[in-house]
Amino acid sequence: KKTIRLILGDQLNINHSWYQTVEYSVTYVMMEIRSETDYATHHIQKIAGFFAAMQEFANELRKQKHQVIYFQLNDENNLQSFDKNFQFLIKKEKFTHFDYQLPDEYRLDELLKNFCNSLSITTSVTDSEHFMSSRSELGDFFEGKKIFLMESFYHMMRKKHNVLMQGDKPLTGKWNYDGENRKKLPKDHKPTPPLVFNNDVSEIVAEINKANIKTIGNVDAKNFVWPVNRTQSLELLEFFATECLALFGSYQDAMTPNEWSLYHARLSFSMNCKLISPLEVINRAIQERENRPDEIEYNQLEGFVRQIIGWREYMRGIYWNKMPDYARMNYFKHENKLPDWFWTGKTKMNCLKDAINQSLNYGYAHHIQRLMITGNFALLSGIHPDEVDAWYLGIYIDAIEWVEITNTRGMSQFADGGIVGTKPYVSSASYIDKMSHYCGSCYYKKALKTGDKACPFNSLYWNFYDKNEDKLGKNPRIGMMYNVWRKMQPEAKAELLQQADYYLKNINDL
Ligand code: FAD
Ligand code: SF4
């Protein structure tokens, strides 16, 4: 048997059982191809990061004596799609078996299934040996249920993997510490500077430019900040455990100008391309707390574990349970276009300016910036979820559809009508002011609802509730807001709606 195996750009798991023995009858194939660089307009750092990590991975495999064929982007023989490159290789080298790992993306899953059906040689598919739950586990767990509550899934995962448990009870008697984890950063607090890498990706960037690939964002190609191999990913994990974990939970939702990562792990890229596994990430955090129980409070650790074995696995389960229909959901029937300044950061709104510029400069924004700044604004402005998805899928270095679309269309835009979230995550200026230091120096005034300098979030917020009363009015979690709205004087209501209408018509000038 002469086997050819595909390794996708997000399958860089060196601990996979495939690599545990060197077999001379097996050849691994990796490819930088246009079908992957062009299915969305990606951030330059996202493409460069993936290619750099793939090249390092191929070198690592070769060091271990595996046989690797690597197609670089501008190689002459690169036919720029999986099936064409494989058809060529299978014919040329007379391979008799094709093997691949379960992809995480629906599009690739379908493509590879169809490709296998088209082949006359034998084929097989293997698990990617990365996640802590299977594709179908969430669907099985919630079988017959209407609501897929993350919290119950998370409890199941804690029990199943015996994480922070004492028998079948949570270690401390309590599952959820979210209430202790939502602090604003004190004004004079100087966060720990992030650990960044100075990788040189200039050759890769030159190839991307030579191929004329359309990208967004900026890159300092000689000082690329993201980890591109397992060693660097482990270094970043070490940095998180020793320098960030102790304040992770407390400031998880905090935002402040010019501080792009605060106490966040920035491990999503490493995890999503499988350079490191979720299990080793949480184990390192648990071990750190065991070493320093007096310095690291339990809520910091629980907050982190929840994100990884809770949210991350939950989103993947939702994706496989709901695709492909999920990608078409538009509960509010929103139709608007994203304002142009989402691609330039040129807006007078301080909070959005900071979140967007940071995203353009680093391919990264932390969760609350994505959810409560850019996402909040897009939802309040009635932007079509396709537009919102395309932006998030392009701009973030960690954006792979299974985790991007569930967070964007689901959690952030409520376009799934409440599968992921029980209510839309929207807010006026008061929440943003509560969690950040943006409003004080903003052109707009956080306390004003109408008039020239009124913060747009304020009128857009009420406009959103007004327009969607038929869909949200009976939601028990937002009933209180509707009571406030209904009690408002008709003139005040009309003024707010007029203000929102004005801002929506002039959205590019905000
Ligand atoms: P930390 O805050 O340090 O959290 C630790 C880890 O927990 C992350 O690395 C991540 O793996 C996991 N995690 C935390 N929250 C989530 C979540 N809601 N869903 C899944 N995993 C989570 N995450 C992506 O990995 N890719 C995306 O494309 C993506 N798109 C998003 C779009 C929107 C609109 C929103 C609101 C969130 C999105 N997220 C996405 C989730 C989350 O914002 C990122 O995982 C996180 O910001 C990554 O940075 P970090 O590693 O510093 O995370
Ligand atoms: Fe953002 Fe409004 Fe605050 Fe300005 S005033 S920073 S636009 S919330």
XYZ file of C-alpha atoms and ligand atoms in Angstrom:
571
model
C 0.000 0.000 0.000
C 1.369 3.424 -0.962
C -0.424 6.039 1.121
C -0.786 9.772 0.668
C -2.013 11.819 3.631
C -3.353 15.352 3.680
C -2.450 17.750 6.497
C -4.603 20.875 6.545
C -3.248 24.226 7.757
C -5.194 23.933 11.005
C -4.088 20.354 11.704
C -0.591 20.991 13.030
C -0.822 18.466 15.855
C 2.580 16.826 16.156
C 1.281 14.472 18.852
C -1.205 12.912 16.450
C -0.941 9.122 16.231
C -0.052 9.429 12.522
C 3.427 10.657 13.368
C 4.322 8.212 16.109
C 6.005 5.840 13.655
C 7.894 6.673 10.492
C 6.524 4.677 7.579
C 8.274 4.823 4.259
C 5.096 3.904 2.406
C 3.436 7.092 3.695
C 3.828 10.568 2.208
C 2.375 13.678 3.838
C 1.136 16.581 1.749
C 0.666 20.189 2.792
C -0.327 23.029 0.517
C -0.601 26.806 0.426
C -3.397 27.271 -2.084
C -5.617 30.004 -3.489
C -8.844 28.221 -2.608
C -7.885 28.736 1.069
C -6.438 32.236 0.798
C -9.437 33.482 -1.201
C -12.595 31.995 0.388
C -12.681 35.172 2.514
C -10.605 38.355 2.491
C -8.221 37.501 5.289
C -5.973 39.643 7.436
C -2.402 39.574 6.124
C -1.267 38.282 9.542
C -3.738 35.429 9.365
C -2.413 34.131 6.042
C 1.210 34.770 7.012
C 0.672 33.110 10.401
C -0.875 29.992 8.911
C 1.779 29.649 6.208
C 4.614 30.224 8.680
C 3.200 27.625 11.081
C 2.661 25.155 8.225
C 6.216 25.574 6.967
C 7.618 25.052 10.462
C 5.442 21.981 10.881
C 6.645 20.475 7.586
C 10.248 21.049 8.699
C 9.543 19.367 12.021
C 8.062 16.335 10.253
C 11.061 16.121 7.942
C 13.363 16.309 10.955
C 11.536 13.271 12.296
C 12.225 11.542 8.945
C 8.683 11.657 7.620
C 8.289 12.202 3.899
C 6.615 15.506 3.128
C 5.524 17.167 -0.093
C 4.935 20.873 0.500
C 3.389 23.139 -2.117
C 4.407 26.749 -1.622
C 2.015 29.396 -2.818
C 3.851 30.364 -5.987
C 5.355 26.979 -6.866
C 5.045 26.352 -10.582
C 3.414 22.946 -10.156
C 0.892 24.225 -7.580
C -2.576 23.832 -9.105
C -4.098 25.878 -6.238
C -6.794 23.462 -5.037
C -6.760 20.314 -2.899
C -8.349 18.030 -5.475
C -6.250 19.173 -8.433
C -2.957 18.875 -6.556
C -3.921 15.462 -5.222
C -5.144 14.125 -8.533
C -1.831 15.134 -10.037
C 0.204 13.500 -7.247
C -1.819 10.284 -7.107
C -1.366 9.767 -10.818
C 2.289 10.730 -10.878
C 3.430 8.743 -7.819
C 0.910 5.899 -8.176
C -0.480 6.185 -4.654
C -2.992 3.492 -3.759
C -4.567 5.008 -0.628
C -5.707 8.512 0.405
C -6.009 9.384 4.098
C -7.060 12.601 5.837
C -8.043 13.911 9.267
C -11.575 15.089 10.016
C -11.609 18.756 9.006
C -13.183 21.313 11.333
C -14.866 23.234 8.587
C -18.098 22.131 6.917
C -16.950 23.398 3.497
C -13.802 21.254 3.614
C -15.646 18.294 5.078
C -17.981 18.245 2.079
C -15.177 18.915 -0.374
C -13.052 16.039 0.925
C -15.989 13.617 1.103
C -16.793 14.392 -2.532
C -13.157 14.104 -3.477
C -12.965 10.640 -1.877
C -16.065 9.563 -3.802
C -14.414 10.649 -7.022
C -11.270 8.585 -6.438
C -10.704 5.050 -7.663
C -8.138 4.300 -4.909
C -9.148 3.457 -1.311
C -9.654 6.261 1.216
C -9.943 6.667 4.974
C -10.517 9.430 7.510
C -9.073 9.732 11.018
C -9.958 11.904 14.005
C -7.806 15.011 14.454
C -7.189 13.974 18.096
C -7.451 17.519 19.385
C -10.865 18.260 20.871
C -12.250 17.022 24.161
C -15.658 16.200 22.693
C -16.623 14.554 19.436
C -18.451 16.333 16.622
C -21.765 14.767 17.607
C -21.430 14.814 21.394
C -23.302 18.062 21.984
C -26.135 16.967 19.695
C -26.424 13.666 21.580
C -26.290 15.428 24.955
C -29.143 17.805 24.089
C -31.147 15.256 22.096
C -34.820 16.229 22.130
C -34.152 19.554 23.914
C -35.079 22.935 22.466
C -32.542 24.959 24.398
C -28.842 24.100 24.266
C -27.600 25.635 27.498
C -23.808 26.098 27.554
C -23.794 25.800 31.338
C -25.207 22.229 31.314
C -22.809 21.171 28.563
C -19.927 22.627 30.587
C -20.947 20.672 33.698
C -21.063 17.494 31.622
C -17.557 18.214 30.272
C -16.165 18.903 33.749
C -17.599 15.606 34.986
C -16.562 13.603 31.947
C -12.952 14.773 32.071
C -12.822 15.022 35.847
C -11.676 18.658 35.723
C -11.868 20.619 39.004
C -14.175 17.991 40.460
C -14.519 16.187 43.760
C -16.427 13.040 42.928
C -19.410 14.229 40.925
C -19.497 17.660 42.620
C -17.559 20.763 41.571
C -14.361 21.106 43.604
C -15.480 24.121 45.607
C -19.187 23.285 45.635
C -19.869 25.999 43.035
C -19.780 25.723 39.234
C -19.866 29.338 38.177
C -17.748 32.308 39.275
C -18.786 34.716 36.516
C -20.221 37.117 39.105
C -16.734 37.741 40.539
C -15.154 38.118 37.133
C -16.401 41.349 35.667
C -14.250 44.149 36.953
C -13.201 47.373 35.305
C -9.468 47.983 35.171
C -8.494 50.520 37.887
C -7.495 53.819 36.243
C -3.821 53.668 37.314
C -3.426 49.924 36.720
C -0.610 49.100 34.291
C -1.272 45.684 32.754
C 1.571 43.210 32.208
C 3.066 43.858 28.742
C 2.228 40.953 26.438
C 4.851 38.400 25.437
C 5.327 38.803 21.686
C 7.565 36.947 19.277
C 9.806 38.546 16.704
C 9.323 36.059 13.923
C 10.531 37.022 10.478
C 7.757 36.279 7.996
C 8.947 38.740 5.354
C 9.531 36.060 2.704
C 6.038 34.717 3.191
C 4.532 38.198 3.022
C 6.500 38.871 -0.186
C 5.040 35.686 -1.728
C 1.512 36.689 -0.685
C 2.028 40.087 -2.305
C 3.560 38.534 -5.421
C 0.458 36.365 -5.804
C -1.711 39.499 -5.544
C -3.867 38.075 -2.796
C -6.321 40.623 -1.451
C -5.772 41.064 2.276
C -6.756 43.393 5.095
C -4.791 44.836 7.998
C -1.135 45.560 8.664
C 1.912 43.478 9.459
C 5.395 44.133 10.772
C 6.805 41.205 8.803
C 10.206 41.191 10.499
C 8.640 41.211 13.952
C 5.621 38.996 13.594
C 4.120 38.812 17.072
C 2.276 35.475 16.917
C 3.685 32.063 17.823
C 4.342 29.971 14.713
C 5.404 26.644 16.208
C 4.778 24.430 19.184
C 7.769 25.681 21.185
C 6.571 29.279 20.955
C 3.000 28.262 21.714
C 4.186 26.512 24.870
C 6.189 29.611 25.796
C 3.047 31.702 25.437
C 1.140 29.216 27.588
C 3.893 29.433 30.202
C 3.695 33.228 30.094
C -0.067 33.085 30.528
C 0.157 30.722 33.512
C 2.851 32.669 35.312
C 1.983 36.274 34.369
C -1.693 36.480 33.412
C -3.766 33.775 35.059
C -3.857 35.465 38.474
C -5.839 38.374 36.996
C -7.457 36.646 34.008
C -10.939 36.255 35.449
C -11.084 39.618 37.180
C -10.315 41.635 34.051
C -11.699 39.286 31.423
C -14.346 41.821 30.367
C -12.307 44.993 30.899
C -11.225 47.320 28.081
C -8.821 50.230 28.020
C -7.264 52.254 25.165
C -3.971 51.078 23.685
C -3.783 47.854 25.685
C -4.561 45.124 23.243
C -4.380 41.959 25.250
C -4.528 42.706 29.012
C -4.600 39.329 30.816
C -5.934 37.308 27.897
C -4.056 34.196 26.819
C -3.833 34.906 23.049
C -3.656 31.140 22.653
C -6.614 30.827 20.271
C -4.419 30.800 17.148
C -2.106 28.136 18.595
C -5.050 26.048 19.732
C -7.119 26.482 16.584
C -4.303 25.275 14.360
C -3.672 22.537 16.939
C -0.090 23.415 17.806
C -1.240 22.899 21.388
C -4.206 21.026 22.791
C -7.017 22.310 25.002
C -6.216 19.626 27.578
C -2.597 20.681 27.989
C -3.675 24.326 28.207
C -6.123 23.779 31.057
C -3.790 21.331 32.810
C -1.012 23.931 32.827
C -3.403 26.499 34.330
C -4.625 24.034 36.974
C -1.051 23.143 37.861
C -0.124 26.823 38.237
C -2.906 27.333 40.736
C -1.822 24.245 42.657
C 1.681 25.751 42.833
C 0.462 29.192 43.941
C -2.902 28.773 45.672
C -2.400 31.943 47.725
C -1.780 34.099 44.680
C -4.284 32.681 42.216
C -7.874 32.746 43.363
C -10.118 29.949 42.243
C -12.433 32.213 40.226
C -9.549 33.165 37.900
C -8.894 29.532 37.087
C -12.527 28.515 36.742
C -13.139 31.448 34.377
C -10.351 30.214 32.125
C -11.293 26.531 32.197
C -14.895 27.482 31.365
C -13.779 29.278 28.166
C -11.893 26.279 26.916
C -13.751 23.134 27.883
C -17.024 25.036 28.044
C -17.389 27.669 25.337
C -14.849 26.395 22.844
C -16.107 22.814 22.787
C -19.731 23.967 22.976
C -19.343 26.194 19.889
C -17.851 23.312 17.951
C -20.740 21.071 18.962
C -23.287 23.689 17.889
C -21.503 24.062 14.558
C -21.666 20.378 13.690
C -25.214 20.090 14.945
C -26.559 23.065 12.994
C -24.530 23.383 9.798
C -25.157 24.059 6.958
C -28.431 25.830 7.892
C -26.667 27.915 10.533
C -24.764 29.885 7.890
C -28.030 31.186 6.431
C -29.800 32.228 9.626
C -30.911 35.858 9.850
C -33.506 35.985 12.640
C -34.013 39.751 12.518
C -33.895 39.830 8.697
C -31.160 42.437 8.863
C -30.057 43.842 5.503
C -27.696 46.778 6.134
C -24.085 47.016 5.038
C -21.147 47.409 7.410
C -19.846 50.982 7.438
C -16.636 51.538 5.461
C -14.699 52.463 8.584
C -14.782 48.838 9.771
C -11.849 48.430 7.333
C -9.986 51.610 8.252
C -10.755 52.369 11.893
C -11.583 55.938 10.841
C -14.513 56.728 13.116
C -15.064 59.290 15.841
C -16.443 56.600 18.140
C -13.526 55.981 20.501
C -14.422 52.467 21.540
C -14.876 51.293 17.951
C -11.799 53.158 16.747
C -9.656 51.354 19.316
C -11.157 47.891 18.732
C -10.919 48.171 14.934
C -7.424 49.692 14.787
C -6.189 47.045 17.154
C -7.764 44.352 14.984
C -6.105 45.822 11.885
C -2.730 46.015 13.633
C -2.697 42.648 15.395
C -5.428 40.481 13.838
C -6.728 40.273 17.386
C -9.297 41.747 19.730
C -10.362 40.139 22.958
C -13.780 38.689 23.543
C -15.555 41.721 24.952
C -14.223 43.986 22.212
C -15.600 41.529 19.643
C -18.894 41.040 21.454
C -19.747 44.345 23.079
C -18.021 46.863 20.804
C -17.924 45.770 17.158
C -20.581 43.042 17.462
C -22.887 45.189 19.560
C -22.644 48.029 17.050
C -23.284 45.730 14.060
C -26.364 44.209 15.675
C -27.796 47.557 16.773
C -27.232 48.872 13.247
C -29.075 46.001 11.587
C -26.117 44.764 9.534
C -26.685 41.635 7.461
C -25.113 38.666 9.299
C -23.306 37.627 6.081
C -21.452 40.936 6.142
C -20.665 40.615 9.819
C -19.446 37.033 9.416
C -17.232 37.931 6.472
C -15.574 40.678 8.522
C -14.909 38.488 11.564
C -13.812 35.529 9.452
C -11.326 37.737 7.662
C -9.899 39.937 10.339
C -8.972 37.655 13.218
C -5.919 35.433 13.234
C -7.896 32.760 15.097
C -10.920 32.878 12.778
C -11.857 29.457 11.495
C -15.490 29.050 10.576
C -16.528 26.539 13.262
C -15.660 28.968 16.041
C -16.127 32.234 14.146
C -19.654 31.717 12.829
C -21.080 30.339 16.066
C -19.678 33.288 17.967
C -20.598 35.882 15.363
C -23.907 34.814 13.906
C -24.933 33.082 17.120
C -23.615 34.697 20.255
C -23.012 38.178 18.904
C -25.733 38.760 16.266
C -28.503 36.504 17.699
C -29.168 35.594 14.057
C -29.865 32.009 15.178
C -32.864 33.279 17.150
C -31.464 32.072 20.469
C -29.646 28.768 20.020
C -26.364 29.982 21.487
C -27.544 32.909 23.585
C -30.707 33.373 25.578
C -30.865 37.068 24.697
C -29.071 39.426 22.316
C -25.858 40.941 23.659
C -26.612 44.624 23.138
C -25.904 47.651 25.248
C -26.003 51.414 25.280
C -23.019 53.572 26.258
C -23.504 52.873 29.963
C -22.198 49.286 29.788
C -19.234 50.331 27.612
C -18.410 53.095 30.056
C -18.752 50.724 32.998
C -16.206 48.292 31.524
C -13.752 50.636 29.804
C -11.933 53.948 29.747
C -13.084 54.983 26.286
C -15.949 57.380 26.843
C -14.116 60.150 28.701
C -12.053 61.149 25.672
C -14.655 60.372 22.997
C -16.040 62.905 20.522
C -19.489 61.652 21.472
C -21.043 62.136 24.886
C -21.982 58.958 26.671
C -24.804 60.598 28.654
C -26.525 62.183 25.644
C -29.252 60.276 23.836
C -30.129 62.824 21.195
C -28.449 65.788 19.530
C -25.208 66.325 17.628
C -22.848 64.668 20.051
C -25.126 61.977 21.442
C -23.392 58.612 21.698
C -24.799 56.544 18.795
C -25.079 53.443 20.973
C -27.819 55.140 23.033
C -30.407 55.786 20.335
C -29.485 52.694 18.318
C -30.086 50.613 21.421
C -33.676 51.744 21.884
C -34.310 51.673 18.161
C -33.232 48.016 18.100
C -35.662 47.081 20.861
C -38.443 49.080 19.263
C -37.977 47.505 15.827
C -37.801 43.982 17.204
C -40.549 44.041 19.809
C -42.420 41.237 18.048
C -39.387 38.976 18.366
C -38.032 40.031 21.748
C -40.929 41.547 23.681
C -41.851 38.283 25.360
C -38.293 37.255 26.234
C -38.295 37.124 30.052
C -34.640 38.172 30.203
C -35.384 41.516 28.535
C -38.879 42.241 29.785
C -37.541 44.937 32.077
C -36.143 46.951 29.166
C -39.490 46.833 27.378
C -41.180 48.121 30.532
C -38.832 51.103 30.530
C -39.425 51.679 26.806
C -43.190 51.449 27.086
C -43.249 53.927 29.967
C -41.224 56.522 28.066
C -43.067 59.650 26.855
C -44.091 59.380 23.173
C -42.096 62.551 22.294
C -38.949 61.156 23.935
C -39.417 57.895 22.060
C -39.917 59.680 18.757
C -36.782 61.757 19.296
C -34.714 58.662 20.040
C -35.997 56.860 16.955
C -35.363 59.911 14.810
C -31.818 60.171 16.137
C -31.189 56.489 15.402
C -32.612 56.897 11.936
C -30.291 59.834 11.294
C -27.244 57.872 12.476
C -28.177 54.834 10.378
C -28.595 56.978 7.276
C -25.198 58.569 7.911
C -23.444 55.504 9.256
C -20.292 56.074 7.208
C -19.780 59.458 8.869
C -20.017 58.363 12.498
P -8.896 34.234 26.230
O -9.819 35.305 26.612
O -7.582 34.215 26.902
O -9.635 32.837 26.447
C -8.928 31.608 26.470
C -9.402 30.666 25.400
O -10.751 30.326 25.596
C -9.338 31.206 23.988
O -8.042 31.038 23.432
C -10.377 30.389 23.267
O -9.828 29.204 22.773
C -11.377 30.048 24.355
N -12.576 30.882 24.231
C -12.919 31.967 24.951
N -14.141 32.415 24.595
C -14.553 31.617 23.599
C -15.724 31.574 22.812
N -16.726 32.437 22.974
N -15.805 30.616 21.868
C -14.823 29.721 21.692
N -13.701 29.717 22.415
C -13.574 30.645 23.363
N -12.649 32.661 18.868
C -11.875 32.020 17.984
O -11.044 31.204 18.375
N -12.011 32.246 16.643
C -12.903 33.145 16.158
O -12.995 33.324 14.952
C -13.708 33.852 17.072
N -14.609 34.773 16.630
C -15.367 35.460 17.524
C -16.293 36.385 17.042
C -17.091 37.087 17.922
C -18.113 38.060 17.395
C -16.962 36.855 19.306
C -17.832 37.584 20.273
C -16.038 35.937 19.782
C -15.237 35.224 18.914
N -14.313 34.263 19.372
C -13.552 33.577 18.455
C -14.216 33.899 20.796
C -13.178 34.688 21.615
O -13.394 36.050 21.459
C -11.755 34.316 21.237
O -11.589 32.928 21.339
C -10.737 34.976 22.149
O -10.889 36.355 22.122
C -9.341 34.558 21.741
O -8.377 35.247 22.457
P -7.562 34.618 23.678
O -6.879 33.378 23.239
O -6.709 35.704 24.224
O -8.729 34.247 24.646
Fe -18.143 54.451 22.517
Fe -20.242 56.084 22.926
Fe -18.387 55.791 24.800
Fe -17.828 57.098 22.542
S -19.296 57.696 24.111
S -16.535 55.580 23.555
S -19.004 55.928 21.069
S -19.738 54.212 24.060
